[in-house]
PDB file of C-alpha atoms in Angstrom:
ATOM      1  CA  GLU A1287     -37.080 -42.046  -4.547  1.00  0.00           C
ATOM      2  CA  LEU A1288     -35.536 -42.049  -8.011  1.00  0.00           C
ATOM      3  CA  GLN A1289     -37.218 -43.691 -10.983  1.00  0.00           C
ATOM      4  CA  ARG A1290     -36.232 -44.391 -14.548  1.00  0.00           C
ATOM      5  CA  GLU A1291     -39.161 -44.561 -16.958  1.00  0.00           C
ATOM      6  CA  GLY A1292     -40.927 -47.018 -14.683  1.00  0.00           C
ATOM      7  CA  HIS A1293     -38.190 -49.638 -15.175  1.00  0.00           C
ATOM      8  CA  TRP A1294     -36.685 -49.322 -11.700  1.00  0.00           C
ATOM      9  CA  GLN A1295     -37.034 -47.354  -8.478  1.00  0.00           C
ATOM     10  CA  ILE A1296     -34.345 -46.504  -5.945  1.00  0.00           C
ATOM     11  CA  PRO A1297     -34.899 -44.957  -2.515  1.00  0.00           C
ATOM     12  CA  TYR A1298     -32.084 -42.593  -1.643  1.00  0.00           C
ATOM     13  CA  ARG A1299     -30.722 -41.234   1.638  1.00  0.00           C
ATOM     14  CA  GLY A1300     -28.573 -38.248   0.737  1.00  0.00           C
ATOM     15  CA  ARG A1301     -27.127 -36.383  -2.232  1.00  0.00           C
ATOM     16  CA  VAL A1302     -27.498 -38.088  -5.605  1.00  0.00           C
ATOM     17  CA  THR A1303     -24.734 -37.794  -8.214  1.00  0.00           C
ATOM     18  CA  LEU A1304     -24.456 -39.361 -11.659  1.00  0.00           C
ATOM     19  CA  LEU A1305     -20.927 -40.348 -12.709  1.00  0.00           C
ATOM     20  CA  GLN A1306     -20.684 -42.065 -16.089  1.00  0.00           C
ATOM     21  CA  THR A1307     -23.136 -44.986 -15.840  1.00  0.00           C
ATOM     22  CA  ILE A1308     -23.269 -45.171 -12.042  1.00  0.00           C
ATOM     23  CA  LEU A1309     -25.787 -43.351  -9.885  1.00  0.00           C
ATOM     24  CA  LEU A1310     -24.285 -42.539  -6.483  1.00  0.00           C
ATOM     25  CA  ASP A1311     -26.133 -41.825  -3.248  1.00  0.00           C
ATOM     26  CA  ILE A1312     -23.785 -39.960  -0.891  1.00  0.00           C
ATOM     27  CA  ASP A1313     -24.680 -39.305   2.723  1.00  0.00           C
ATOM     28  CA  SER A1314     -22.975 -39.057   6.110  1.00  0.00           C
ATOM     29  CA  ARG A1315     -22.773 -42.869   6.413  1.00  0.00           C
ATOM     30  CA  GLY A1316     -21.032 -43.539   3.090  1.00  0.00           C
ATOM     31  CA  VAL A1317     -21.677 -44.108  -0.612  1.00  0.00           C
ATOM     32  CA  MET A1318     -24.018 -46.473  -2.468  1.00  0.00           C
ATOM     33  CA  GLY A1319     -23.927 -47.071  -6.218  1.00  0.00           C
ATOM     34  CA  TRP A1320     -26.409 -48.353  -8.817  1.00  0.00           C
ATOM     35  CA  ASP A1321     -26.139 -49.149 -12.502  1.00  0.00           C
ATOM     36  CA  VAL A1322     -28.181 -46.497 -14.329  1.00  0.00           C
ATOM     37  CA  SER A1323     -29.346 -48.760 -17.147  1.00  0.00           C
ATOM     38  CA  THR A1324     -30.661 -51.598 -14.948  1.00  0.00           C
ATOM     39  CA  GLY A1325     -31.106 -50.138 -11.468  1.00  0.00           C
ATOM     40  CA  LYS A1326     -28.924 -52.969 -10.105  1.00  0.00           C
ATOM     41  CA  HIS A1327     -27.310 -52.220  -6.744  1.00  0.00           C
ATOM     42  CA  LEU A1328     -23.545 -52.351  -7.362  1.00  0.00           C
ATOM     43  CA  PHE A1329     -21.924 -51.455  -4.055  1.00  0.00           C
ATOM     44  CA  GLU A1330     -22.269 -49.891  -0.629  1.00  0.00           C
ATOM     45  CA  ILE A1331     -19.300 -48.337   1.155  1.00  0.00           C
ATOM     46  CA  GLN A1332     -19.740 -47.448   4.812  1.00  0.00           C
ATOM     47  CA  MET A1333     -17.432 -44.834   6.275  1.00  0.00           C
ATOM     48  CA  GLU A1334     -16.893 -43.455   9.762  1.00  0.00           C
ATOM     49  CA  ASP A1335     -15.638 -40.136   8.359  1.00  0.00           C
ATOM     50  CA  PRO A1336     -18.419 -38.677   6.151  1.00  0.00           C
ATOM     51  CA  PRO A1337     -17.652 -38.396   2.435  1.00  0.00           C
ATOM     52  CA  ARG A1338     -17.265 -34.930   0.963  1.00  0.00           C
ATOM     53  CA  ARG A1339     -16.495 -35.546  -2.725  1.00  0.00           C
ATOM     54  CA  VAL A1340     -16.329 -38.560  -5.012  1.00  0.00           C
ATOM     55  CA  ALA A1341     -14.696 -39.350  -8.339  1.00  0.00           C
ATOM     56  CA  LEU A1342     -15.062 -42.432 -10.495  1.00  0.00           C
ATOM     57  CA  GLY A1343     -12.135 -44.077 -12.248  1.00  0.00           C
ATOM     58  CA  GLU A1344     -12.212 -47.059 -14.581  1.00  0.00           C
ATOM     59  CA  LYS A1345     -12.349 -49.634 -11.763  1.00  0.00           C
ATOM     60  CA  HIS A1346     -12.155 -47.484  -8.633  1.00  0.00           C
ATOM     61  CA  LEU A1347     -14.279 -45.070  -6.672  1.00  0.00           C
ATOM     62  CA  PHE A1348     -12.253 -42.310  -5.014  1.00  0.00           C
ATOM     63  CA  VAL A1349     -13.755 -40.718  -1.916  1.00  0.00           C
ATOM     64  CA  LEU A1350     -12.468 -37.586  -0.201  1.00  0.00           C
ATOM     65  CA  SER A1351     -13.690 -37.443   3.389  1.00  0.00           C
ATOM     66  CA  ARG A1352     -14.575 -34.300   5.312  1.00  0.00           C
ATOM     67  CA  SER A1353     -11.333 -34.607   7.269  1.00  0.00           C
ATOM     68  CA  GLY A1354      -9.322 -34.579   4.016  1.00  0.00           C
ATOM     69  CA  ARG A1355      -8.529 -38.290   3.784  1.00  0.00           C
ATOM     70  CA  LEU A1356      -8.581 -39.719   0.244  1.00  0.00           C
ATOM     71  CA  GLN A1357      -9.593 -43.364  -0.104  1.00  0.00           C
ATOM     72  CA  ALA A1358      -9.801 -45.599  -3.186  1.00  0.00           C
ATOM     73  CA  PHE A1359     -12.267 -48.478  -3.396  1.00  0.00           C
ATOM     74  CA  GLU A1360     -12.112 -51.156  -6.085  1.00  0.00           C
ATOM     75  CA  ILE A1361     -15.352 -51.642  -8.002  1.00  0.00           C
ATOM     76  CA  ARG A1362     -15.898 -55.275  -8.934  1.00  0.00           C
ATOM     77  CA  GLU A1363     -18.512 -56.560 -11.340  1.00  0.00           C
TER      78      GLU A1363
END
């Protein structure tokens, strides 16, 4: 579980990564993202091919899978 100064708590399943203002939880099922300042759940992406690496663009999350497939997901507010 991740906490921020008692303001919010987030249970996590896998590897946690901070990219800009989004906290990512990456595991074999996909990627979940939360806003760091509020703890608000922003998105959940489920994938059949487990994610290996992620990168965050201005409005997209890029996910490289273990098989080498690169996918882009639009992040909406």
